[in-house]
Coordinates of N, CA and C in Angstrom, one line a residue:
Chain I
G2 N 0.8 -1.2 0.0 CA 0.0 0.0 0.0 C 0.8 1.2 0.0
E3 N 0.2 2.4 -0.1 CA 0.9 3.7 -0.1 C 1.5 4.0 1.2
N4 N 2.7 4.6 1.1 CA 3.4 5.2 2.3 C 3.8 6.6 2.0
V5 N 3.5 7.5 2.9 CA 3.8 8.9 2.7 C 4.7 9.4 3.8
E6 N 5.9 9.9 3.5 CA 6.8 10.4 4.5 C 6.9 11.9 4.4
Q7 N 6.9 12.6 5.5 CA 6.9 14.1 5.5 C 8.0 14.6 6.4
H8 N 8.7 15.6 5.9 CA 9.8 16.3 6.6 C 9.8 17.8 6.3
P9 N 10.2 18.6 7.3 CA 10.6 18.1 8.7 C 9.3 18.0 9.6
S10 N 9.5 17.5 10.8 CA 8.4 17.4 11.7 C 8.0 18.7 12.3
T11 N 9.1 19.5 12.5 CA 8.9 20.9 13.0 C 9.7 21.8 12.2
L12 N 9.2 23.1 12.1 CA 9.9 24.1 11.3 C 9.6 25.4 11.9
S13 N 10.6 26.2 12.1 CA 10.4 27.5 12.7 C 11.1 28.5 11.7
V14 N 10.4 29.5 11.3 CA 10.9 30.5 10.4 C 10.6 31.9 10.9
Q15 N 11.4 32.9 10.5 CA 11.1 34.3 10.8 C 10.0 34.8 9.9
E16 N 9.1 35.6 10.4 CA 8.0 36.2 9.7 C 8.6 36.9 8.4
G17 N 8.0 36.7 7.3 CA 8.5 37.2 6.0 C 9.3 36.3 5.2
D18 N 10.0 35.3 5.9 CA 10.8 34.3 5.2 C 9.9 33.3 4.6
S19 N 10.5 32.4 3.8 CA 9.8 31.3 3.1 C 9.9 30.0 4.0
A20 N 9.0 29.1 3.8 CA 8.9 27.8 4.4 C 8.7 26.8 3.4
V21 N 9.4 25.6 3.5 CA 9.3 24.5 2.5 C 9.1 23.2 3.3
I22 N 8.1 22.5 2.9 CA 7.8 21.2 3.6 C 7.8 20.1 2.4
K23 N 8.5 19.0 2.7 CA 8.6 18.0 1.6 C 8.0 16.7 2.0
C24 N 7.4 16.0 1.0 CA 6.8 14.7 1.2 C 7.3 13.8 0.0
T25 N 7.5 12.5 0.4 CA 7.7 11.5 -0.6 C 6.6 10.4 -0.5
Y26 N 6.3 9.8 -1.6 CA 5.3 8.7 -1.6 C 5.8 7.5 -2.3
S27 N 5.2 6.4 -2.1 CA 5.7 5.1 -2.6 C 5.0 4.5 -3.8
D28 N 3.7 4.8 -3.9 CA 2.8 4.1 -4.8 C 2.7 4.9 -6.1
S29 N 3.2 4.4 -7.2 CA 3.1 5.2 -8.5 C 1.7 5.3 -9.0
A30 N 0.7 4.6 -8.4 CA -0.7 4.8 -8.8 C -1.3 6.0 -8.2
S31 N -0.7 6.6 -7.2 CA -1.2 7.9 -6.6 C -1.0 9.0 -7.7
N32 N -2.1 9.8 -7.8 CA -2.0 10.9 -8.8 C -2.8 12.1 -8.3
Y33 N -3.1 12.1 -7.0 CA -3.7 13.3 -6.4 C -3.0 13.6 -5.1
F34 N -2.5 14.9 -4.9 CA -1.7 15.2 -3.8 C -2.2 16.5 -3.1
P35 N -3.0 16.4 -2.1 CA -3.5 17.6 -1.4 C -2.6 18.0 -0.2
W36 N -2.7 19.2 0.2 CA -2.1 19.7 1.4 C -3.2 20.3 2.3
Y37 N -3.2 19.9 3.6 CA -4.1 20.3 4.6 C -3.4 21.1 5.6
K38 N -4.1 22.2 6.1 CA -3.6 23.0 7.2 C -4.6 22.7 8.4
Q39 N -4.0 22.5 9.6 CA -4.8 22.3 10.8 C -4.3 23.2 11.9
E40 N -5.1 24.2 12.3 CA -4.8 25.0 13.4 C -5.2 24.3 14.7
L41 N -4.6 24.8 15.8 CA -4.8 24.1 17.0 C -6.2 23.9 17.4
G42 N -6.6 22.7 17.7 CA -8.0 22.3 18.1 C -9.0 22.4 17.0
K43 N -8.6 22.6 15.7 CA -9.5 22.7 14.6 C -9.4 21.5 13.7
R44 N -10.3 21.5 12.7 CA -10.3 20.4 11.7 C -9.3 20.7 10.6
P45 N -8.8 19.7 9.9 CA -7.9 19.9 8.8 C -8.7 20.6 7.7
Q46 N -8.1 21.5 7.0 CA -8.7 22.2 5.8 C -7.8 22.2 4.7
L47 N -8.3 21.9 3.5 CA -7.5 21.9 2.3 C -7.0 23.3 1.9
I48 N -5.7 23.4 1.6 CA -5.2 24.7 1.2 C -4.8 24.7 -0.2
I49 N -4.3 23.6 -0.7 CA -3.9 23.5 -2.1 C -3.8 22.0 -2.5
D50 N -4.0 21.7 -3.7 CA -3.8 20.3 -4.2 C -3.2 20.3 -5.6
I51 N -2.7 19.2 -6.0 CA -2.1 19.1 -7.3 C -2.3 17.7 -7.8
R52 N -2.5 17.6 -9.1 CA -2.7 16.3 -9.8 C -1.4 16.0 -10.6
S53 N -1.3 14.7 -10.9 CA 0.0 14.2 -11.5 C 0.2 14.8 -12.9
N54 N -0.8 15.4 -13.6 CA -0.5 15.9 -14.9 C 0.0 17.3 -14.9
V55 N 0.3 17.8 -13.7 CA 0.7 19.2 -13.5 C 2.0 19.1 -12.6
G56 N 3.0 20.0 -13.0 CA 4.2 20.0 -12.2 C 4.3 21.0 -11.1
E57 N 3.5 22.0 -11.2 CA 3.5 23.1 -10.2 C 2.1 23.8 -10.2
K58 N 1.7 24.2 -9.0 CA 0.5 25.0 -8.9 C 0.7 26.1 -7.9
K59 N 0.2 27.3 -8.1 CA 0.3 28.4 -7.2 C -1.0 29.0 -6.8
D60 N -1.1 29.5 -5.6 CA -2.3 30.2 -5.1 C -1.8 31.2 -4.2
Q61 N -1.6 32.4 -4.7 CA -1.1 33.6 -3.9 C 0.2 33.2 -3.3
R62 N 0.3 33.1 -2.0 CA 1.6 32.9 -1.3 C 2.0 31.4 -1.2
I63 N 1.1 30.5 -1.6 CA 1.5 29.1 -1.5 C 1.6 28.5 -2.8
A64 N 2.5 27.5 -2.9 CA 2.7 26.8 -4.2 C 3.0 25.3 -3.8
V65 N 2.7 24.4 -4.7 CA 3.1 23.0 -4.6 C 3.8 22.6 -5.9
T66 N 4.9 21.8 -5.7 CA 5.6 21.3 -6.8 C 5.5 19.8 -6.7
L67 N 5.5 19.1 -7.9 CA 5.4 17.6 -7.9 C 6.5 17.1 -8.9
N68 N 7.2 16.1 -8.4 CA 8.2 15.4 -9.3 C 7.7 13.9 -9.3
K69 N 7.0 13.5 -10.3 CA 6.5 12.1 -10.3 C 7.6 11.1 -10.5
T70 N 8.6 11.5 -11.2 CA 9.7 10.5 -11.4 C 10.3 10.1 -10.1
A71 N 10.6 11.2 -9.3 CA 11.2 10.9 -8.0 C 10.2 10.6 -6.9
K72 N 9.0 10.7 -7.2 CA 7.9 10.5 -6.2 C 8.0 11.4 -5.0
H73 N 8.2 12.7 -5.3 CA 8.1 13.6 -4.1 C 7.4 14.9 -4.6
F74 N 6.8 15.6 -3.6 CA 6.1 16.8 -3.8 C 6.4 17.7 -2.6
S75 N 6.3 19.0 -2.8 CA 6.7 20.0 -1.8 C 5.7 21.1 -1.7
L76 N 5.5 21.7 -0.5 CA 4.7 22.9 -0.2 C 5.7 24.0 0.0
H77 N 5.4 25.1 -0.7 CA 6.2 26.3 -0.5 C 5.3 27.5 0.0
I78 N 5.7 28.1 1.1 CA 4.9 29.3 1.6 C 5.9 30.4 1.6
T79 N 5.6 31.5 0.8 CA 6.4 32.7 0.8 C 5.8 33.8 1.7
E80 N 6.7 34.7 2.0 CA 6.3 35.9 2.8 C 5.4 35.4 4.0
T81 N 5.9 34.5 4.8 CA 5.2 34.0 5.9 C 4.6 35.0 6.9
Q82 N 3.5 34.7 7.4 CA 2.8 35.6 8.3 C 2.4 34.8 9.6
P83 N 2.2 35.4 10.7 CA 1.9 34.7 12.0 C 0.7 33.8 11.8
E84 N -0.3 34.1 11.0 CA -1.5 33.2 10.8 C -1.1 31.9 10.0
D85 N 0.1 31.8 9.5 CA 0.5 30.6 8.8 C 1.0 29.6 9.8
S86 N 1.1 29.9 11.1 CA 1.5 29.0 12.1 C 0.4 27.9 12.3
A87 N 0.7 26.7 12.1 CA -0.3 25.6 12.1 C 0.5 24.3 11.9
V88 N -0.2 23.2 11.9 CA 0.3 21.9 11.4 C -0.1 21.6 10.0
Y89 N 0.8 21.3 9.2 CA 0.5 21.0 7.8 C 0.7 19.5 7.5
F90 N -0.3 19.0 6.7 CA -0.2 17.6 6.3 C -0.3 17.4 4.8
C91 N 0.6 16.6 4.3 CA 0.5 16.2 2.9 C -0.2 14.9 2.8
A92 N -0.7 14.6 1.7 CA -1.4 13.3 1.5 C -1.3 12.9 0.0
A93 N -1.6 11.6 -0.2 CA -1.6 11.1 -1.6 C -2.7 10.1 -1.8
S94 N -3.3 10.0 -3.0 CA -4.3 9.0 -3.3 C -4.4 8.9 -4.8
P95 N -5.0 7.8 -5.2 CA -5.5 7.8 -6.6 C -6.7 8.7 -6.8
I96 N -6.9 9.3 -8.0 CA -8.1 10.1 -8.2 C -9.3 9.2 -8.4
Q97 N -9.1 8.0 -9.0 CA -10.2 7.1 -9.2 C -10.5 6.3 -8.0
G98 N -11.6 5.6 -8.0 CA -12.0 4.7 -6.9 C -12.4 5.5 -5.7
A99 N -12.1 4.9 -4.5 CA -12.6 5.5 -3.3 C -11.9 6.7 -2.8
Q100 N -10.8 7.1 -3.5 CA -10.1 8.3 -3.1 C -9.6 8.3 -1.7
K101 N -9.0 7.1 -1.3 CA -8.5 7.0 0.1 C -7.2 7.8 0.2
L102 N -7.2 8.7 1.1 CA -6.0 9.5 1.3 C -5.1 8.8 2.3
V103 N -3.8 8.8 2.0 CA -2.8 8.4 3.0 C -2.0 9.7 3.3
F104 N -2.0 10.0 4.6 CA -1.4 11.2 5.1 C 0.1 11.0 5.6
G105 N 0.8 12.1 5.4 CA 2.1 12.2 6.1 C 1.9 12.5 7.5
Q106 N 3.0 12.5 8.3 CA 3.0 12.6 9.7 C 2.7 14.0 10.2
G107 N 2.8 15.0 9.4 CA 2.6 16.4 9.7 C 3.8 17.2 10.0
T108 N 3.8 18.5 9.8 CA 4.8 19.4 10.1 C 4.3 20.6 10.9
R109 N 4.8 20.8 12.1 CA 4.4 21.9 12.9 C 5.2 23.1 12.5
L110 N 4.5 24.1 11.9 CA 5.2 25.3 11.4 C 4.9 26.5 12.4
T111 N 6.0 27.1 12.8 CA 5.9 28.2 13.7 C 6.5 29.4 13.0
I112 N 5.8 30.5 13.0 CA 6.3 31.8 12.4 C 6.6 32.7 13.6
N113 N 7.9 33.1 13.6 CA 8.4 33.9 14.7 C 8.3 35.4 14.3
P114 N 7.7 36.3 15.1 CA 7.6 37.7 14.7 C 8.9 38.4 14.8
Chain E
N6 N -26.4 25.4 5.5 CA -25.5 24.4 5.1 C -24.5 24.1 6.1
A7 N -24.6 23.1 7.0 CA -23.7 22.9 8.1 C -22.4 22.2 7.7
G8 N -22.4 21.6 6.5 CA -21.2 20.8 6.1 C -21.2 19.4 6.7
V9 N -20.0 19.2 7.4 CA -19.9 17.9 8.1 C -19.9 18.1 9.6
T10 N -20.8 17.4 10.3 CA -20.9 17.6 11.8 C -20.6 16.3 12.4
Q11 N -20.2 16.3 13.7 CA -19.9 15.1 14.4 C -20.4 15.2 15.8
T12 N -20.9 14.1 16.3 CA -21.5 14.0 17.7 C -21.0 12.8 18.3
P13 N -20.5 12.8 19.6 CA -20.3 14.0 20.4 C -19.0 14.7 20.1
K14 N -18.7 15.8 20.8 CA -17.4 16.5 20.6 C -16.4 15.9 21.6
F15 N -16.8 15.5 22.7 CA -15.9 14.9 23.7 C -16.5 13.7 24.4
R16 N -15.7 12.7 24.7 CA -16.3 11.6 25.5 C -15.2 10.9 26.2
V17 N -15.5 10.5 27.5 CA -14.6 9.7 28.3 C -15.3 8.4 28.5
L18 N -14.5 7.3 28.2 CA -15.1 6.0 28.4 C -14.1 5.2 29.4
K19 N -14.7 4.2 30.0 CA -13.9 3.2 30.7 C -13.6 2.0 29.8
T20 N -12.4 1.4 30.1 CA -12.1 0.2 29.3 C -13.2 -0.8 29.3
G21 N -13.6 -1.3 28.1 CA -14.6 -2.3 27.9 C -16.0 -1.7 27.6
Q22 N -16.2 -0.4 27.8 CA -17.4 0.2 27.4 C -17.6 0.4 25.9
S23 N -18.8 0.6 25.5 CA -19.0 0.8 24.0 C -19.6 2.1 23.8
M24 N -19.4 2.6 22.5 CA -20.1 3.9 22.2 C -20.1 4.0 20.6
T25 N -20.9 4.9 20.2 CA -21.1 5.2 18.7 C -20.9 6.6 18.5
L26 N -20.0 6.9 17.5 CA -19.8 8.3 17.0 C -20.6 8.5 15.8
L27 N -21.3 9.6 15.7 CA -22.1 9.9 14.5 C -21.5 11.0 13.7
C28 N -21.5 10.8 12.4 CA -21.0 11.8 11.4 C -22.2 12.1 10.5
A29 N -22.5 13.3 10.3 CA -23.6 13.7 9.3 C -23.1 14.8 8.4
Q30 N -23.5 14.6 7.1 CA -23.1 15.7 6.1 C -24.3 16.0 5.3
D31 N -24.4 17.3 4.9 CA -25.6 17.8 4.2 C -25.2 18.2 2.8
M32 N -24.1 17.7 2.2 CA -23.6 18.1 0.9 C -23.9 17.0 -0.2
N33 N -24.7 16.0 0.2 CA -25.1 15.0 -0.7 C -23.9 14.2 -1.3
H34 N -22.8 14.1 -0.4 CA -21.6 13.4 -0.8 C -21.8 11.9 -0.8
E35 N -21.2 11.2 -1.8 CA -21.3 9.7 -1.8 C -20.3 9.1 -0.9
Y36 N -19.1 9.7 -0.8 CA -18.0 9.0 -0.1 C -17.9 9.6 1.3
M37 N -17.7 8.8 2.3 CA -17.5 9.2 3.7 C -16.4 8.4 4.3
Y38 N -15.7 9.0 5.2 CA -14.5 8.4 5.8 C -14.4 8.6 7.3
W39 N -13.8 7.7 8.0 CA -13.4 7.9 9.4 C -11.9 7.8 9.6
Y40 N -11.3 8.8 10.2 CA -9.9 8.8 10.5 C -9.7 9.0 12.0
R41 N -8.5 8.5 12.5 CA -8.1 8.8 13.8 C -6.8 9.6 13.7
Q42 N -6.6 10.5 14.6 CA -5.4 11.4 14.6 C -4.7 11.2 16.0
D43 N -3.5 10.8 15.9 CA -2.7 10.6 17.1 C -1.4 11.4 16.9
P44 N -0.8 11.9 18.1 CA 0.3 12.8 18.0 C 1.5 12.2 17.2
G45 N 2.0 12.9 16.2 CA 3.2 12.5 15.5 C 2.9 11.4 14.4
M46 N 1.6 11.1 14.2 CA 1.2 10.0 13.3 C 0.3 10.5 12.2
G47 N 0.0 11.7 12.1 CA -0.9 12.2 11.1 C -2.3 11.6 11.2
L48 N -3.1 11.6 10.2 CA -4.4 11.0 10.2 C -4.3 9.6 9.5
R49 N -5.0 8.6 10.1 CA -5.0 7.3 9.6 C -6.4 6.9 9.3
L50 N -6.7 6.2 8.2 CA -8.0 5.9 7.8 C -8.5 4.6 8.5
I51 N -9.6 4.7 9.2 CA -10.2 3.5 9.9 C -11.1 2.7 9.0
H52 N -12.1 3.3 8.5 CA -13.1 2.7 7.6 C -13.6 3.8 6.7
Y53 N -14.1 3.3 5.5 CA -14.7 4.3 4.6 C -15.9 3.7 3.9
S54 N -16.7 4.5 3.2 CA -17.9 4.1 2.6 C -18.0 4.9 1.2
V55 N -18.3 4.1 0.2 CA -18.5 4.7 -1.1 C -20.0 4.9 -1.5
G56 N -20.8 4.5 -0.6 CA -22.3 4.7 -0.8 C -23.1 4.1 0.3
E57 N -24.4 4.5 0.2 CA -25.3 4.0 1.2 C -25.3 2.4 1.2
G58 N -25.2 1.9 2.4 CA -25.2 0.4 2.5 C -23.9 -0.3 2.3
T59 N -22.8 0.5 1.9 CA -21.5 -0.2 1.7 C -20.5 0.4 2.6
T60 N -19.6 -0.4 3.1 CA -18.5 0.0 3.9 C -17.3 -0.8 3.6
A61 N -16.1 -0.3 3.9 CA -14.8 -1.1 3.7 C -13.8 -0.7 4.7
K62 N -12.8 -1.6 4.9 CA -11.8 -1.3 5.9 C -10.7 -0.4 5.3
G63 N -10.1 0.4 6.2 CA -9.0 1.3 5.9 C -7.7 0.7 6.4
E64 N -6.8 1.6 6.9 CA -5.5 1.2 7.4 C -5.5 0.5 8.7
V65 N -6.4 1.1 9.6 CA -6.4 0.6 11.0 C -7.8 0.3 11.5
P66 N -8.4 -0.8 11.0 CA -9.9 -1.0 11.3 C -10.1 -1.8 12.5
D67 N -9.1 -2.5 13.1 CA -9.3 -3.4 14.2 C -9.9 -2.7 15.4
G68 N -11.0 -3.3 16.0 CA -11.6 -2.7 17.2 C -12.7 -1.7 16.9
Y69 N -13.0 -1.5 15.6 CA -14.0 -0.6 15.2 C -15.0 -1.2 14.2
N70 N -16.3 -0.8 14.2 CA -17.2 -1.2 13.2 C -17.9 0.1 12.7
V71 N -18.5 0.0 11.5 CA -19.2 1.2 10.9 C -20.5 0.7 10.2
S72 N -21.3 1.7 10.0 CA -22.5 1.5 9.3 C -22.9 2.7 8.5
R73 N -23.5 2.5 7.4 CA -24.0 3.7 6.5 C -25.4 3.3 6.0
L74 N -26.3 3.5 6.9 CA -27.7 3.1 6.6 C -28.4 4.2 5.7
K75 N -27.9 5.5 5.9 CA -28.4 6.6 5.2 C -27.3 7.3 4.5
K76 N -27.5 7.9 3.4 CA -26.4 8.5 2.6 C -25.7 9.6 3.4
Q77 N -26.5 10.3 4.2 CA -25.9 11.5 4.9 C -25.3 11.1 6.2
N78 N -25.4 9.9 6.7 CA -24.8 9.5 8.0 C -23.8 8.4 7.9
F79 N -22.8 8.5 8.7 CA -21.8 7.4 8.8 C -21.5 7.2 10.3
L80 N -21.7 6.1 10.8 CA -21.5 5.8 12.2 C -20.3 5.0 12.5
L81 N -19.6 5.3 13.5 CA -18.4 4.6 13.9 C -18.6 4.0 15.3
G82 N -18.5 2.7 15.5 CA -18.8 2.1 16.7 C -17.5 1.4 17.3
L83 N -17.4 1.6 18.7 CA -16.4 0.9 19.4 C -17.1 -0.1 20.3
E84 N -16.9 -1.4 20.1 CA -17.7 -2.4 20.9 C -17.2 -2.6 22.3
S85 N -15.8 -2.5 22.4 CA -15.2 -2.7 23.7 C -14.0 -1.8 23.8
A86 N -14.1 -0.6 24.3 CA -13.1 0.4 24.2 C -11.8 0.0 24.9
A87 N -10.7 0.3 24.3 CA -9.4 0.1 24.9 C -8.6 1.4 25.0
P88 N -7.7 1.5 26.0 CA -6.9 2.7 26.1 C -6.2 3.1 24.8
S89 N -5.8 2.1 24.0 CA -5.1 2.4 22.7 C -6.1 3.2 21.7
Q90 N -7.3 3.2 22.0 CA -8.3 3.9 21.1 C -8.5 5.4 21.6
T91 N -7.8 5.8 22.6 CA -7.7 7.2 22.9 C -7.2 8.0 21.8
S92 N -7.9 8.9 21.2 CA -7.5 9.6 20.0 C -8.5 10.7 19.7
V93 N -8.2 11.5 18.7 CA -9.2 12.4 18.1 C -9.7 11.8 16.8
Y94 N -11.0 11.7 16.7 CA -11.6 11.0 15.5 C -12.2 12.1 14.6
F95 N -11.8 12.0 13.3 CA -12.4 12.9 12.3 C -13.2 12.1 11.3
C96 N -14.3 12.7 10.9 CA -15.1 12.2 9.8 C -14.8 13.1 8.6
A97 N -14.9 12.6 7.4 CA -14.7 13.4 6.2 C -15.7 12.9 5.1
S98 N -15.9 13.8 4.2 CA -16.8 13.3 3.0 C -16.3 14.0 1.8
T99 N -16.6 13.4 0.6 CA -16.3 14.0 -0.7 C -17.3 13.5 -1.7
S100 N -17.3 14.2 -2.8 CA -18.2 13.8 -3.9 C -17.6 12.8 -4.8
R101 N -18.4 12.0 -5.5 CA -18.0 11.1 -6.5 C -17.8 11.7 -7.8
L102 N -18.2 13.0 -8.0 CA -18.1 13.6 -9.3 C -16.7 13.6 -9.8
A103 N -16.6 13.4 -11.1 CA -15.3 13.3 -11.8 C -14.6 14.6 -11.6
G104 N -13.3 14.5 -11.3 CA -12.5 15.7 -11.1 C -12.7 16.4 -9.8
Y105 N -13.4 15.8 -8.9 CA -13.7 16.5 -7.6 C -13.1 15.6 -6.5
N106 N -12.1 16.1 -5.7 CA -11.4 15.3 -4.8 C -11.4 15.8 -3.3
E107 N -11.7 17.1 -3.1 CA -11.5 17.7 -1.8 C -12.3 16.9 -0.8
Q108 N -11.6 16.5 0.3 CA -12.4 15.9 1.4 C -12.6 17.0 2.4
F109 N -13.9 17.1 2.9 CA -14.3 18.0 3.9 C -14.4 17.3 5.2
F110 N -13.7 17.9 6.2 CA -13.7 17.3 7.5 C -14.7 17.9 8.5
G111 N -15.1 17.0 9.4 CA -15.9 17.4 10.6 C -15.0 18.0 11.6
P112 N -15.6 18.6 12.7 CA -14.8 19.2 13.8 C -14.1 18.3 14.7
G113 N -14.3 17.0 14.6 CA -13.6 16.0 15.4 C -14.3 15.7 16.7
T114 N -14.0 14.5 17.2 CA -14.4 14.0 18.5 C -13.2 13.5 19.3
R115 N -13.0 14.1 20.5 CA -11.9 13.8 21.3 C -12.4 12.7 22.3
L116 N -11.8 11.5 22.1 CA -12.2 10.3 22.9 C -11.0 9.9 23.9
T117 N -11.3 9.8 25.1 CA -10.4 9.3 26.1 C -10.9 8.0 26.7
V118 N -10.1 7.0 26.7 CA -10.5 5.7 27.3 C -9.6 5.4 28.5
L119 N -10.2 5.3 29.6 CA -9.4 5.1 30.9 C -9.2 3.7 31.2

């Protein structure tokens, strides 16, 4: 089955700097890669996703890149702000079928003022 | 439009007790999922359902049962709770429509088993 590894587990950056979180996956059948943000005590919420027919996707200050050959994908947050502090999860699944997500272990991002 | 709701929000059980967690969604989604979240382990899929009357096992199904008698509801049962089942449980749902993948999560249920 699919296995998703996420690094780093914790990340601390200065406000205004960039943050990068990386994930690797094992199953070449996976072709949908979402990123979820979870604030303390809240539910996970989708912030961006990418499909395997696209190498990069941007939405304002966040971007995701995908390298299918190497089976890894990354989340990039630029111009970080205090409200970006949260736990971020990557996940992988096939688009077809039951769309079962396999999540990474999470990255706790702290933005220092 | 409430989205995905979960009942209860918190619960404390003693070892061996049973309980049922209720997930409800009003988005007419076909697919529903139950996850557990433990520190340092992300979210892990317990059981899922692709439609009314159908359920299937996920990554960590042992000790849990589920039922989907109505399209909008997905129930997670613990027949004999164990301390290892102390966790935060999230329900999620998504549509079967082609090209649509976002899973919407409920607010979670924090369960403690003593």
